[in-house]
Every structure is written in structure tokens, then in C-alpha cells.
Amino acid sequence: MRIARWLLILSVLPLIMSACQKAGDDVADTVLLNGSFWTAEPSQPWAEAVAVDGERILRLGRTADIKKLVGTKTRVKDLGGALVLPGFIDCHTHFLKGGFSLSSIQLRDVTSREEFVRRVEVKAQELEDGEWILEGNWDHEQMTPVELPRKEWIDAVSPKNPVCVSRYDLHIVLANSRALEIGGITRSTKSPDGGEIQKDPVTGEPTGILRDAAIDLVMRHIPEPSIKTRVKAAEAALRHARELGVTSVHDMADASNYGASFEVYQELLKEGKLTARIYFYIPIDDIDFLDKLRLKSPYGNGWLSIAGLKGFADGGLGASTAYFFEPYSDNPKNSGLLAPQMFPEGIMEKRLEQADKDGLQVAIHAIGDRANAIILDIFKSIAARNGPRDRRWRIEHAQHLRPEEIKLFGELGVIASVQPFHAIDDGRWAEAKIGMERCRTTYAFKSLLDAGATLALGSDWPVAPLNPLIGIYAAVTRQTTDGKNPGGWFPEQKLSLEEAIKGFTLDGAKTEFSEGEKGSLAEGKLADLVVLDQNLFEITLEKIKDVRVNLTIVGGKIVYDRTESADK
Ligand SMILES: [Zn+2]
């Protein structure tokens, strides 16, 4: 009898213990209560509270229910009604470049020649002789008078420092005489394919302005930053991202030295210092490398993955190198340029075909209507040849489209990866460049959605600000930055607030094949979320650009808390 009772106790003991353990599992690491959670999930669009266990969302629901998951070690935050969104996913950045730009010369807001020269002078004085002055992000369209800068402006203030500062669209640089000398550029140097060395029409001398492929003649002489300098840039970029609620970024690592950037991310991953998930693109020229590895998109884990391949079909609008069917309205002799990666003819199609066979995702930069048409046409014929597959092809910028191309985005299921800030920025001068008619289907976000395309939103940082709230503001108001379109520039293309947030969250996740893991707030998904200081759904749309992030959580970890940071 006694033995039998003991046996009974022993046999039920594991059941009792597992029940206890189960109860233990149901205690959350962190709970956020009394919030206003917009989930991006149609089945449960709003919730009041969330419980996080490990890196994932354990439960989402009413505060009273979530409170039951609080244990002795649970971190509890009362949000006091604040709005919570899924963490922002930025589908187009040059992330490490952005990190470098945070500490380089700032020319983005310069409106006069005098100020331009003064800032170069100040920077040159900060640096050692021979050190390069780079980045800058100047915008001659906002200078009075509107004129491209020239090397003569800055030669006298930077005699011992080579200068190679970019226009914010990265398609034009200004080089000083020292940099041109290092690049071996003289009056007799011919412009390379896909680029231009601008020469003075009177003297024949280079003016210092280099476009697209010509930029590399100077850039290739810039010494590589050390790994330590790169890590510092990446850390600065990550800090900037978490302060803005950006929990995932797509890094369009266009440069030939992308391996060094990837090395930095691996280093930070190993040290547990990544506070944003990185989805990393490799230049399409290197497709053979991924082919040999038999790498399939996406490769990696939730923190660091190799996305696939990034290529270029043309240049940019500001530099008049975006490739159009019709000439530019302000220059009847110019219809733009195809990018160097389009040569020799047929190479882009060959690479895209190979990528498709390899199962690699591709993201192709196309700005002008003709560049978009060419890429869509290639996509269409590859799909016809190779049959259906979940490809998630992307076109980056998809800026100027004819109605027939807009339709094709939907039909082929091509993701339009667009950056709303460019619309309110370029909207200041796009009409002068390409005329009213083409502008009707420029940055045609709403038409793309209506055509059934997925709209992935991003910033293009450092070309534009990284702040997704500025991107959302731009998408829903389309108010140009010069204040001249208070009702919105081509207002019929405005997105609704929900559409814009989805573009920076769930549709961003779709763009990287990870909508099952993130992009919305749902039980079992990664706990990537952001708490804002104002409710976007309750304020006037103009105010969205001033909203700030109070709290950023990535994988269940609080990576930014404004109440604890020095910067309040
Ligand atoms: Zn870009």
C-alpha cells in the first residue's frame, strides 16, 4: 500500500512540476500597459497592452488581462495612453554612409555661396593636411542664386585638403583642384561612359563638377577608412536609428568595399551591439560570388541577413541623369543616362536571369520612366520564361512612371520601394525639369497601391533624413519643403495614415520575406515596437513631422528610452 501511494505521487510529480513550469513561462519579462497599440493586423487592429517574453510578443490585449502576466521580475511600464506602433522598417538606406555623414561636413541646409565656402574652410581647419573632406549633401537648388558650385569657390580655403563633396542625391560631386589632381583629371580627360566631367564652355577647364561614373575617377583614390573608424560610424548610425524608432534597415551597400561594411555588422552582431536588424544588399556586379556560394535570398538570421543583389538602371533627376523616353523639359538635347551597370548591352538582363535561377532577390534602382520600363520589361520576360515563383523583385525609387508601367508593377507583383521625402523635396523643382504632365505620375504612391503593387517605404538616408515620421508626414501631406504646396503636391497621390505606417512596417517586412516574423504586432512575432510621444491618429497631419519617439524596443530589449537619455 505504502509503496503504491509513493509510486502514485512519483508518477504525478512530473505533471505537477510541468504545470508549475508552464505557469512560470506565462510570466512576462516586460509588459507595457495602458497604451494605444496600432497593430497593423486587420483581425485585431488595436490593443491596450502587450506582454513580452524573451524576444517575442507573448500576448496582446487589454490591460487587465496583460496584468495577470506580471511576475516578481517583470518590468512594468505604464504608457499613459501613448501610441505604440510596430518598429519602423526602413527599406532603403546607405546605412554606414549615413553613419559617416553624421560626423562629416554638413552642407545640406546651405543657401549661399559664402556659407558653402565658409563651411569648407572650417572643416579644412579641423583636419590634418591631406585628409579628405567628403559627403556634405549640398543642394544647389536651394541656393540663391541657383547655381552649381565650382572648384574656384573652395580652392583658396582648402589648398592642402582634397575635397569631394556630394550633392545630396549622390549623383553629382564637387571636387576641388587638389582632388582633381589626385584623380588625374585635366582639361584633356574625356568623360567616361555613364558619366560627365563638366568643363567650362569658355576655358575648357574642368569646373570641379563630376556626374555619376565620372565621380569614381576621384573617389577611387580616397583611402579606405580603418575598421575602427567604420565601427564608430556604424555605432553612430545605430544610435541615430534607435532614437528614431527604426528597428530594421535595408542597407543598399552599393560601394565596391561592401565587404568591409559587412565585416563591421558581423563584429557588432558578435558583440551583441546591433540595435537594428540589418538586411544587406550586395552589388549586382558580384552575382558570381553569391552564385558560387549557392546563396539563396534571404540568407542569415533575424539580426543580419544577406538580402540579395542591388543594381542601377540609371542616374537621378537632380543630376539630369534619370533616363526618360522624352528629353528633359529644360534641356531638349538630354534624355538622361543609363547606368554603367547597363553596359555592355544585355548584361543587366543576363544577371537578372541568373539571379532568378539562383533564387536571389534583386533590387534595381530606376528613376526615369524609360529606365523603369526597361527593367519591368526584363522582369516580365524572365517571369514568362522561368514560370511563377515568390520573387519579390524590387525597383528602387520607381520615381517617374508612365501609367502603363504603374499597371505592370501590380501585374508582375514588383515591389515599389519609394522614399516619400524625395517627393516633397524634389516637388520644389521637378516640374521645371520634366514638365507638368510627367509630374502627374511622379512619386505616384497612391496609383501604385491602387494598381496592386506593394509599397515599401524608406528614407534613402543620408540622401534624405532617416526619421520615418518625416517620411510618413511626407506621404500623407505631400507638402513640398518650400511651403509652396500647402494642399499637397499632386494631392491625389497622398497616402492615408494607415497606408503610410504600413509602408514603414508590415509592407517593409514583406519586402524582406519576413512578414511572418515582424512588421505587425501579434502574438509570437518579434517584439520590435516603438512608443511615440503623440498619437498620430489624433493630431493634424502637419504635426506628424514633430512627433518624437519615447521608447524603442527591438527583440524584447529596450534599446532607447527618452526618459532615461540625456537628450530629452
Ligand atoms: Zn539610395
Coordinates of C-alpha atoms and ligand atoms in Angstrom, one line a residue:
M1 CA 0.0 0.0 0.0
R2 CA 2.6 2.5 1.1
I3 CA 4.8 1.7 -1.9
A4 CA 1.8 2.1 -4.2
R5 CA 1.0 5.5 -2.8
W6 CA 4.6 6.7 -3.3
L7 CA 4.5 5.4 -6.8
L8 CA 1.4 7.4 -7.4
I9 CA 3.0 10.5 -6.0
L10 CA 6.1 10.0 -8.1
S11 CA 4.1 9.4 -11.2
V12 CA 2.1 12.6 -10.8
L13 CA 5.1 14.7 -9.7
P14 CA 6.3 15.4 -13.2
L15 CA 2.8 16.6 -14.1
I16 CA 2.7 19.0 -11.1
M17 CA 6.2 20.3 -12.0
S18 CA 5.4 20.8 -15.6
A19 CA 2.3 22.7 -14.6
C20 CA 4.4 24.9 -12.4
Q21 CA 6.9 25.5 -15.1
K22 CA 4.1 26.4 -17.5
A23 CA 2.8 29.0 -15.1
G24 CA 6.4 30.3 -14.9
D25 CA 6.5 30.6 -18.7
D26 CA 3.5 32.7 -18.6
V27 CA 5.2 35.4 -16.6
A28 CA 6.4 38.2 -18.9
D29 CA 9.8 39.8 -19.0
T30 CA 8.3 43.1 -19.8
V31 CA 4.8 44.4 -20.0
L32 CA 3.6 47.7 -21.5
L33 CA 0.2 48.7 -20.1
N34 CA -2.4 51.4 -20.8
G35 CA -1.2 52.1 -24.3
S36 CA -2.9 52.6 -27.6
F37 CA -1.3 49.9 -29.8
W38 CA -1.9 50.1 -33.6
T39 CA -1.0 46.6 -34.6
A40 CA -1.2 46.6 -38.5
E41 CA -3.2 43.3 -38.1
P42 CA -6.7 43.6 -39.6
S43 CA -8.0 40.8 -37.2
Q44 CA -7.1 42.9 -34.1
P45 CA -6.2 46.4 -35.2
W46 CA -6.0 47.9 -31.7
A47 CA -4.8 46.7 -28.3
E48 CA -4.2 48.3 -24.9
A49 CA -1.3 46.3 -23.6
V50 CA 1.4 43.9 -24.5
A51 CA 3.4 41.2 -22.7
V52 CA 6.9 40.4 -24.0
D53 CA 8.7 37.2 -23.2
G54 CA 12.3 36.9 -24.4
E55 CA 12.5 38.4 -27.9
R56 CA 8.9 37.8 -28.8
I57 CA 5.4 39.1 -28.1
L58 CA 3.7 36.7 -25.6
R59 CA 0.3 38.3 -25.5
L60 CA -1.5 41.4 -26.8
G61 CA -4.8 42.6 -25.4
R62 CA -6.5 44.5 -22.6
T63 CA -4.5 46.0 -19.7
A64 CA -6.5 43.9 -17.1
D65 CA -5.6 40.7 -18.9
I66 CA -1.9 41.5 -19.5
K67 CA -1.5 42.5 -15.9
K68 CA -2.1 38.8 -15.0
L69 CA 1.2 38.0 -16.7
V70 CA 3.2 40.3 -14.3
G71 CA 5.6 38.3 -12.1
T72 CA 8.1 39.5 -9.5
K73 CA 10.8 40.1 -12.0
T74 CA 8.6 41.6 -14.7
R75 CA 9.5 45.1 -15.9
V76 CA 6.2 47.1 -16.0
K77 CA 5.8 50.3 -18.0
D78 CA 2.6 52.3 -17.8
L79 CA 2.3 54.1 -21.1
G80 CA -0.4 56.6 -20.1
G81 CA -2.3 56.2 -23.3
A82 CA 0.7 56.7 -25.7
L83 CA 0.6 55.4 -29.2
V84 CA 2.6 52.2 -30.0
L85 CA 3.4 51.1 -33.5
P86 CA 5.4 48.1 -34.8
G87 CA 9.1 49.1 -35.1
F88 CA 9.8 51.0 -38.2
I89 CA 11.4 49.2 -41.1
D90 CA 13.4 51.5 -43.5
C91 CA 13.6 49.7 -46.8
H92 CA 16.3 51.9 -48.4
T93 CA 19.3 53.3 -46.6
H94 CA 23.0 53.6 -47.2
F95 CA 23.4 52.9 -43.5
L96 CA 27.1 53.1 -42.9
K97 CA 27.5 56.0 -45.3
G98 CA 24.8 57.6 -43.1
G99 CA 27.0 56.9 -40.0
F100 CA 29.9 58.6 -41.7
S101 CA 27.8 61.6 -42.7
L102 CA 26.9 62.2 -39.1
S103 CA 30.4 63.3 -38.4
S104 CA 31.3 64.9 -41.8
I105 CA 30.8 68.3 -43.2
Q106 CA 27.1 69.4 -43.3
L107 CA 26.1 71.3 -46.4
R108 CA 22.5 70.2 -46.7
D109 CA 21.0 73.5 -45.5
V110 CA 23.4 75.8 -47.2
T111 CA 21.7 78.5 -49.2
S112 CA 24.5 80.8 -50.3
R113 CA 28.0 80.5 -51.9
E114 CA 29.5 82.4 -48.9
E115 CA 28.2 79.9 -46.4
F116 CA 29.3 76.9 -48.6
V117 CA 32.8 78.3 -48.7
R118 CA 32.8 79.1 -45.0
R119 CA 31.9 75.6 -44.0
V120 CA 34.6 74.0 -46.2
E121 CA 37.1 76.4 -44.7
V122 CA 36.0 75.5 -41.1
K123 CA 36.2 71.8 -41.9
A124 CA 39.7 72.1 -43.6
Q125 CA 40.9 73.8 -40.4
E126 CA 39.7 70.9 -38.3
L127 CA 41.5 68.3 -40.3
E128 CA 45.2 67.4 -40.8
D129 CA 46.8 68.3 -44.2
G130 CA 46.0 65.7 -46.8
E131 CA 42.8 64.5 -45.1
W132 CA 39.8 64.3 -47.4
I133 CA 36.6 66.4 -47.0
L134 CA 33.7 64.2 -48.1
E135 CA 29.9 63.7 -48.0
G136 CA 28.3 67.1 -47.4
N137 CA 24.9 66.6 -49.2
W138 CA 24.7 70.1 -50.7
D139 CA 21.7 71.2 -52.7
H140 CA 22.3 73.9 -55.2
E141 CA 18.6 74.2 -55.9
Q142 CA 18.1 76.0 -52.6
M143 CA 21.0 78.4 -53.1
T144 CA 20.4 82.0 -54.2
P145 CA 21.2 82.3 -57.0
V146 CA 20.6 78.7 -58.1
E147 CA 23.9 77.6 -59.5
L148 CA 26.2 74.6 -59.3
P149 CA 29.2 75.2 -57.1
R150 CA 32.7 75.4 -58.8
K151 CA 36.1 74.4 -57.6
E152 CA 37.2 78.0 -57.7
W153 CA 34.8 78.7 -54.8
I154 CA 36.7 76.5 -52.4
D155 CA 40.3 76.1 -53.8
A156 CA 41.6 79.0 -51.8
V157 CA 40.2 77.7 -48.4
S158 CA 41.2 74.1 -48.9
P159 CA 44.7 74.1 -50.6
K160 CA 46.0 71.2 -48.6
N161 CA 42.9 69.0 -48.3
P162 CA 41.3 67.2 -51.2
V163 CA 37.6 68.0 -51.3
C164 CA 35.0 65.7 -52.9
V165 CA 31.6 66.7 -51.5
S166 CA 28.4 65.2 -52.9
R167 CA 25.1 66.7 -53.9
Y168 CA 22.5 65.1 -51.6
D169 CA 21.4 62.8 -54.3
L170 CA 24.9 61.3 -54.6
H171 CA 24.8 61.7 -58.4
I172 CA 27.0 64.9 -58.5
V173 CA 30.1 65.8 -56.6
L174 CA 32.2 69.0 -56.4
A175 CA 35.9 68.3 -56.4
N176 CA 38.5 71.0 -55.7
S177 CA 41.7 71.3 -57.7
R178 CA 43.6 69.1 -55.2
A179 CA 41.1 66.3 -55.7
L180 CA 41.0 66.6 -59.4
E181 CA 44.8 66.5 -59.5
I182 CA 44.8 63.3 -57.4
G183 CA 42.1 61.8 -59.8
G184 CA 44.3 62.8 -62.8
I185 CA 41.5 64.9 -64.3
T186 CA 42.7 67.7 -66.6
R187 CA 41.1 69.6 -69.4
S188 CA 42.0 66.8 -71.8
T189 CA 40.4 64.0 -69.8
K190 CA 37.4 62.5 -71.6
S191 CA 34.1 61.8 -69.7
P192 CA 33.7 58.1 -69.0
D193 CA 30.6 56.1 -70.2
G194 CA 27.7 56.9 -68.0
G195 CA 29.3 60.0 -66.5
E196 CA 30.4 63.5 -67.1
I197 CA 33.4 65.7 -66.3
Q198 CA 31.9 69.1 -66.6
K199 CA 34.1 71.6 -68.4
D200 CA 33.9 75.4 -68.6
P201 CA 32.5 76.3 -72.0
V202 CA 34.9 79.2 -72.3
T203 CA 38.2 77.9 -70.9
G204 CA 37.7 74.2 -71.4
E205 CA 38.9 73.6 -67.8
P206 CA 37.1 71.1 -65.5
T207 CA 34.8 73.1 -63.2
G208 CA 35.1 70.5 -60.4
I209 CA 31.6 69.1 -61.1
L210 CA 31.6 65.4 -61.8
R211 CA 28.5 63.3 -62.6
D212 CA 27.8 59.6 -62.0
A213 CA 30.5 57.4 -63.5
A214 CA 33.0 60.3 -63.5
I215 CA 32.8 60.5 -59.7
D216 CA 34.7 57.3 -59.4
L217 CA 37.7 58.8 -61.1
V218 CA 38.3 60.8 -57.9
M219 CA 36.5 58.5 -55.4
R220 CA 38.8 55.5 -56.1
H221 CA 41.7 57.4 -54.6
I222 CA 40.1 58.1 -51.3
P223 CA 41.9 55.9 -48.7
E224 CA 39.8 53.2 -47.1
P225 CA 38.7 54.0 -43.6
S226 CA 40.0 51.6 -40.9
I227 CA 37.8 49.0 -39.4
K228 CA 37.8 51.0 -36.2
T229 CA 36.5 54.1 -38.0
R230 CA 33.9 52.1 -39.7
V231 CA 32.7 50.5 -36.4
K232 CA 32.4 54.1 -35.0
A233 CA 30.3 55.1 -38.0
A234 CA 28.1 52.1 -37.6
E235 CA 27.6 52.8 -33.9
A236 CA 26.6 56.4 -34.7
A237 CA 24.2 55.2 -37.3
L238 CA 22.6 52.6 -34.9
R239 CA 22.3 55.3 -32.2
H240 CA 20.5 57.6 -34.7
A241 CA 18.2 54.8 -35.8
R242 CA 17.1 53.7 -32.3
E243 CA 16.4 57.3 -31.3
L244 CA 14.1 57.4 -34.3
G245 CA 12.3 54.1 -33.7
V246 CA 13.9 52.4 -36.7
T247 CA 14.3 48.7 -35.7
S248 CA 15.2 47.3 -39.2
V249 CA 17.1 48.8 -42.1
H250 CA 17.8 47.7 -45.6
D251 CA 21.4 48.6 -46.4
M252 CA 21.9 49.2 -50.1
A253 CA 25.7 48.7 -49.8
D254 CA 26.4 50.0 -53.3
A255 CA 30.1 50.6 -52.9
S256 CA 32.8 48.1 -54.1
N257 CA 34.1 47.9 -50.5
Y258 CA 30.8 46.5 -49.1
G259 CA 32.7 43.6 -47.6
A260 CA 34.2 45.9 -45.1
S261 CA 30.7 47.1 -44.1
F262 CA 29.5 43.6 -43.7
E263 CA 32.5 42.8 -41.6
V264 CA 31.5 45.7 -39.3
Y265 CA 28.0 44.3 -38.9
Q266 CA 29.3 40.8 -38.1
E267 CA 31.5 42.3 -35.5
L268 CA 28.6 44.2 -33.9
L269 CA 26.4 41.1 -34.1
K270 CA 29.0 39.1 -32.3
E271 CA 29.3 41.7 -29.5
G272 CA 25.5 41.9 -29.2
K273 CA 25.6 45.6 -30.2
L274 CA 23.2 45.5 -33.1
T275 CA 20.1 47.6 -32.1
A276 CA 18.6 47.4 -35.6
R277 CA 18.2 44.4 -37.8
I278 CA 20.2 44.7 -40.9
Y279 CA 19.1 43.4 -44.3
F280 CA 22.1 43.8 -46.6
Y281 CA 22.3 44.0 -50.4
I282 CA 25.4 43.2 -52.4
P283 CA 26.1 45.0 -55.7
I284 CA 24.8 43.0 -58.7
D285 CA 28.2 43.0 -60.4
D286 CA 29.2 40.4 -57.8
I287 CA 26.5 38.0 -58.6
D288 CA 29.0 35.2 -59.4
F289 CA 30.2 35.3 -55.8
L290 CA 26.7 34.5 -54.5
D291 CA 26.2 32.0 -57.3
K292 CA 29.3 30.1 -56.2
L293 CA 28.1 30.0 -52.6
R294 CA 24.7 28.8 -53.8
L295 CA 23.3 31.5 -51.6
K296 CA 19.5 31.9 -51.6
S297 CA 17.6 35.1 -50.6
P298 CA 17.4 35.9 -47.8
Y299 CA 20.4 34.3 -46.1
G300 CA 21.2 34.9 -42.4
N301 CA 19.2 35.3 -39.2
G302 CA 16.8 37.9 -37.8
W303 CA 19.6 40.3 -37.0
L304 CA 21.8 40.2 -40.0
S305 CA 21.0 38.8 -43.4
I306 CA 22.2 39.0 -46.9
A307 CA 19.2 40.1 -48.9
G308 CA 20.3 39.6 -52.5
L309 CA 21.5 42.0 -55.2
K310 CA 21.3 45.7 -55.8
G311 CA 21.8 47.2 -59.2
F312 CA 21.4 50.5 -61.1
A313 CA 19.5 51.2 -64.3
D314 CA 20.0 54.9 -64.5
G315 CA 21.0 58.1 -62.6
G316 CA 19.0 60.7 -60.8
L317 CA 16.6 63.6 -61.6
G318 CA 18.5 66.3 -59.8
A319 CA 21.6 65.5 -61.9
S320 CA 19.5 65.2 -65.1
T321 CA 20.8 61.6 -65.5
A322 CA 17.5 59.8 -64.8
Y323 CA 16.7 58.1 -68.1
F324 CA 13.4 59.2 -69.9
F325 CA 11.6 58.4 -73.1
E326 CA 11.3 62.2 -73.8
P327 CA 14.0 64.8 -73.3
Y328 CA 14.2 66.9 -70.2
S329 CA 11.9 70.0 -70.4
D330 CA 14.8 72.3 -69.5
N331 CA 17.2 70.6 -71.9
P332 CA 15.8 69.2 -75.2
K333 CA 19.1 67.6 -76.0
N334 CA 19.2 65.4 -72.9
S335 CA 17.0 62.4 -72.0
G336 CA 19.3 61.1 -69.2
L337 CA 21.8 58.3 -69.0
L338 CA 21.7 54.6 -68.4
A339 CA 23.9 53.5 -65.5
P340 CA 27.3 51.9 -66.2
Q341 CA 25.8 48.5 -64.9
M342 CA 23.6 48.5 -68.0
F343 CA 26.7 48.1 -70.2
P344 CA 27.7 46.2 -72.3
E345 CA 24.2 46.0 -73.6
G346 CA 22.3 42.9 -72.4
I347 CA 24.4 42.4 -69.2
M348 CA 21.6 43.5 -66.8
E349 CA 19.2 41.0 -68.3
K350 CA 21.8 38.3 -68.1
R351 CA 22.5 39.0 -64.5
L352 CA 18.8 39.3 -63.6
E353 CA 18.1 35.9 -65.3
Q354 CA 21.0 34.3 -63.4
A355 CA 19.7 35.8 -60.1
D356 CA 16.3 34.4 -60.8
K357 CA 17.7 30.9 -61.4
D358 CA 19.7 31.2 -58.2
G359 CA 16.7 32.2 -56.1
L360 CA 18.2 35.6 -55.3
Q361 CA 16.1 38.7 -54.7
V362 CA 17.1 41.8 -56.7
A363 CA 16.5 45.5 -56.1
I364 CA 17.2 47.7 -59.1
H365 CA 17.5 51.5 -58.9
A366 CA 15.3 53.0 -61.7
I367 CA 14.2 56.7 -61.6
G368 CA 13.3 57.8 -65.2
D369 CA 10.2 56.3 -66.9
R370 CA 12.3 54.7 -69.6
A371 CA 14.7 53.0 -67.0
N372 CA 11.7 51.7 -65.2
A373 CA 10.1 50.4 -68.4
I374 CA 13.3 48.6 -69.4
I375 CA 13.6 46.8 -66.0
L376 CA 10.0 45.9 -65.8
D377 CA 10.2 44.5 -69.4
I378 CA 13.2 42.4 -68.4
F379 CA 11.3 41.2 -65.3
K380 CA 8.3 40.3 -67.4
S381 CA 10.2 38.2 -69.9
I382 CA 12.1 36.4 -67.1
A383 CA 8.8 35.6 -65.4
A384 CA 7.4 34.3 -68.6
R385 CA 10.5 32.1 -69.3
N386 CA 11.0 30.8 -65.7
G387 CA 7.5 30.5 -64.5
P388 CA 5.9 31.6 -61.3
R389 CA 7.9 31.9 -58.1
D390 CA 7.8 34.1 -55.0
R391 CA 10.4 36.6 -56.3
R392 CA 9.6 39.9 -54.6
W393 CA 11.6 41.8 -57.2
R394 CA 12.1 45.4 -56.2
I395 CA 12.5 48.6 -58.1
E396 CA 14.2 51.3 -56.0
H397 CA 12.7 54.8 -56.2
A398 CA 10.3 53.9 -59.1
Q399 CA 10.1 57.7 -59.4
H400 CA 8.7 58.7 -62.8
L401 CA 6.3 56.2 -64.3
R402 CA 4.0 56.2 -67.2
P403 CA 0.5 54.8 -66.5
E404 CA 1.4 51.6 -68.3
E405 CA 4.4 51.0 -66.0
I406 CA 2.3 51.6 -62.9
K407 CA 0.0 48.9 -64.1
L408 CA 2.9 46.5 -64.6
F409 CA 4.1 46.9 -61.0
G410 CA 0.8 45.4 -59.9
E411 CA 0.6 42.7 -62.6
L412 CA 4.1 41.4 -62.0
G413 CA 4.0 41.8 -58.3
V414 CA 7.0 44.1 -58.3
I415 CA 7.6 46.0 -55.1
A416 CA 7.9 49.7 -55.5
S417 CA 10.5 50.8 -53.0
V418 CA 9.9 54.5 -52.6
Q419 CA 11.0 57.3 -50.4
P420 CA 8.3 59.9 -49.6
F421 CA 10.7 62.6 -48.5
H422 CA 12.1 62.8 -52.1
A423 CA 8.6 63.7 -53.3
I424 CA 8.2 66.8 -51.0
D425 CA 11.9 67.7 -51.7
D426 CA 12.0 67.2 -55.5
G427 CA 8.5 68.6 -55.8
R428 CA 10.0 72.0 -55.5
W429 CA 11.7 71.9 -58.9
A430 CA 10.6 68.6 -60.7
E431 CA 8.0 70.4 -62.8
A432 CA 10.7 72.8 -64.3
K433 CA 12.8 69.7 -65.2
I434 CA 10.3 67.3 -66.7
G435 CA 7.0 69.4 -67.1
M436 CA 3.6 69.1 -65.6
E437 CA 2.4 66.1 -67.5
R438 CA 5.1 63.7 -66.4
C439 CA 4.8 65.0 -62.8
R440 CA 1.2 63.7 -62.6
T441 CA 2.6 60.2 -62.4
T442 CA 5.7 61.1 -60.4
Y443 CA 6.1 59.6 -57.0
A444 CA 2.7 58.1 -57.8
F445 CA 2.3 56.3 -54.5
K446 CA -1.5 56.0 -54.5
S447 CA -1.7 54.9 -58.1
L448 CA 0.9 52.2 -57.4
L449 CA -1.2 50.9 -54.4
D450 CA -4.3 51.1 -56.5
A451 CA -2.6 49.0 -59.2
G452 CA -2.0 46.3 -56.6
A453 CA 1.7 46.9 -56.0
T454 CA 3.4 46.6 -52.6
L455 CA 4.7 49.9 -51.5
A456 CA 7.8 49.6 -49.4
L457 CA 8.7 52.9 -47.8
G458 CA 12.2 54.1 -46.8
S459 CA 14.3 57.2 -46.4
D460 CA 17.4 56.8 -48.7
W461 CA 19.4 58.1 -45.7
P462 CA 21.8 60.0 -45.9
V463 CA 20.3 61.4 -49.1
A464 CA 17.2 62.2 -47.0
P465 CA 16.5 62.3 -43.2
L466 CA 16.3 58.8 -41.6
N467 CA 13.3 59.8 -39.5
P468 CA 10.3 57.6 -40.6
L469 CA 7.9 60.1 -39.0
I470 CA 9.1 62.7 -41.6
G471 CA 8.6 60.0 -44.3
I472 CA 5.1 59.4 -43.1
Y473 CA 4.4 63.1 -42.9
A474 CA 5.6 63.5 -46.5
A475 CA 3.5 60.6 -47.7
V476 CA 0.3 61.8 -46.1
T477 CA 0.6 65.6 -46.8
R478 CA 2.9 65.9 -49.9
Q479 CA 3.6 69.4 -48.8
T480 CA 6.8 70.5 -50.5
T481 CA 9.6 71.6 -48.3
D482 CA 9.5 75.2 -49.7
G483 CA 6.0 75.6 -48.3
K484 CA 4.5 76.3 -51.7
N485 CA 2.1 73.4 -51.8
P486 CA 0.1 73.5 -48.6
G487 CA -2.7 71.3 -50.1
G488 CA -0.1 68.8 -51.3
W489 CA 1.9 68.4 -54.5
F490 CA -0.3 66.3 -56.7
P491 CA -2.6 65.6 -53.7
E492 CA -4.4 62.8 -55.4
Q493 CA -1.2 60.7 -54.7
K494 CA -1.3 61.2 -51.0
L495 CA -1.4 58.0 -48.8
S496 CA -3.7 57.5 -45.9
L497 CA -2.1 57.5 -42.5
E498 CA -2.6 53.7 -42.2
E499 CA -1.1 53.1 -45.7
A500 CA 1.9 55.2 -44.8
I501 CA 2.5 53.4 -41.5
K502 CA 2.1 50.0 -43.2
G503 CA 4.7 51.0 -45.8
F504 CA 7.2 51.6 -43.0
T505 CA 6.2 48.4 -41.1
L506 CA 4.3 45.4 -42.4
D507 CA 5.0 46.1 -46.1
G508 CA 8.6 46.6 -45.3
A509 CA 8.6 43.2 -43.7
K510 CA 7.0 41.7 -46.8
T511 CA 9.8 43.3 -48.8
E512 CA 12.3 41.1 -46.9
F513 CA 10.2 37.9 -46.8
S514 CA 9.7 38.3 -43.0
E515 CA 6.1 39.3 -42.6
G516 CA 5.6 36.1 -40.5
E517 CA 8.3 37.4 -38.1
K518 CA 7.8 41.2 -37.8
G519 CA 6.1 44.3 -39.2
S520 CA 3.0 43.9 -37.2
L521 CA 2.2 43.4 -33.5
A522 CA 0.9 39.8 -33.0
E523 CA 1.4 37.0 -30.5
G524 CA 4.5 35.0 -31.4
K525 CA 6.1 37.8 -33.5
L526 CA 9.3 39.5 -32.7
A527 CA 8.8 42.3 -30.1
D528 CA 10.0 45.2 -32.2
L529 CA 8.0 48.2 -31.3
V530 CA 8.1 51.9 -30.8
V531 CA 6.2 54.2 -28.4
L532 CA 5.5 57.8 -29.6
D533 CA 5.0 61.0 -27.7
Q534 CA 1.9 61.9 -29.6
N535 CA -0.9 59.9 -31.2
L536 CA -0.6 60.2 -35.0
F537 CA -4.3 59.3 -35.3
E538 CA -5.4 62.3 -33.1
I539 CA -3.2 65.2 -34.3
T540 CA -3.4 67.2 -37.5
L541 CA -1.2 65.6 -40.2
E542 CA 1.1 68.6 -40.4
K543 CA 2.2 67.9 -36.9
I544 CA 3.4 64.3 -37.6
K545 CA 6.9 65.6 -38.5
D546 CA 7.4 66.9 -35.0
V547 CA 6.4 63.7 -33.2
R548 CA 9.2 62.1 -31.2
V549 CA 10.0 58.6 -30.1
N550 CA 9.8 57.9 -26.4
L551 CA 10.8 54.2 -26.4
T552 CA 12.2 51.8 -28.9
I553 CA 12.2 48.0 -28.3
V554 CA 14.0 45.5 -30.5
G555 CA 13.7 41.8 -29.9
G556 CA 12.1 42.5 -26.5
K557 CA 15.0 44.7 -25.4
I558 CA 14.6 48.4 -24.6
V559 CA 17.3 50.0 -26.8
Y560 CA 16.2 53.6 -26.4
D561 CA 14.2 55.3 -23.6
R562 CA 13.9 59.0 -24.0
T563 CA 13.1 59.5 -20.3
E564 CA 16.5 57.9 -19.4
S565 CA 18.5 59.5 -22.2
A566 CA 20.4 62.8 -21.7
D567 CA 18.6 64.1 -24.8
K568 CA 15.1 64.9 -23.7
Ligands
ZN1 ZN 19.8 55.1 -52.4

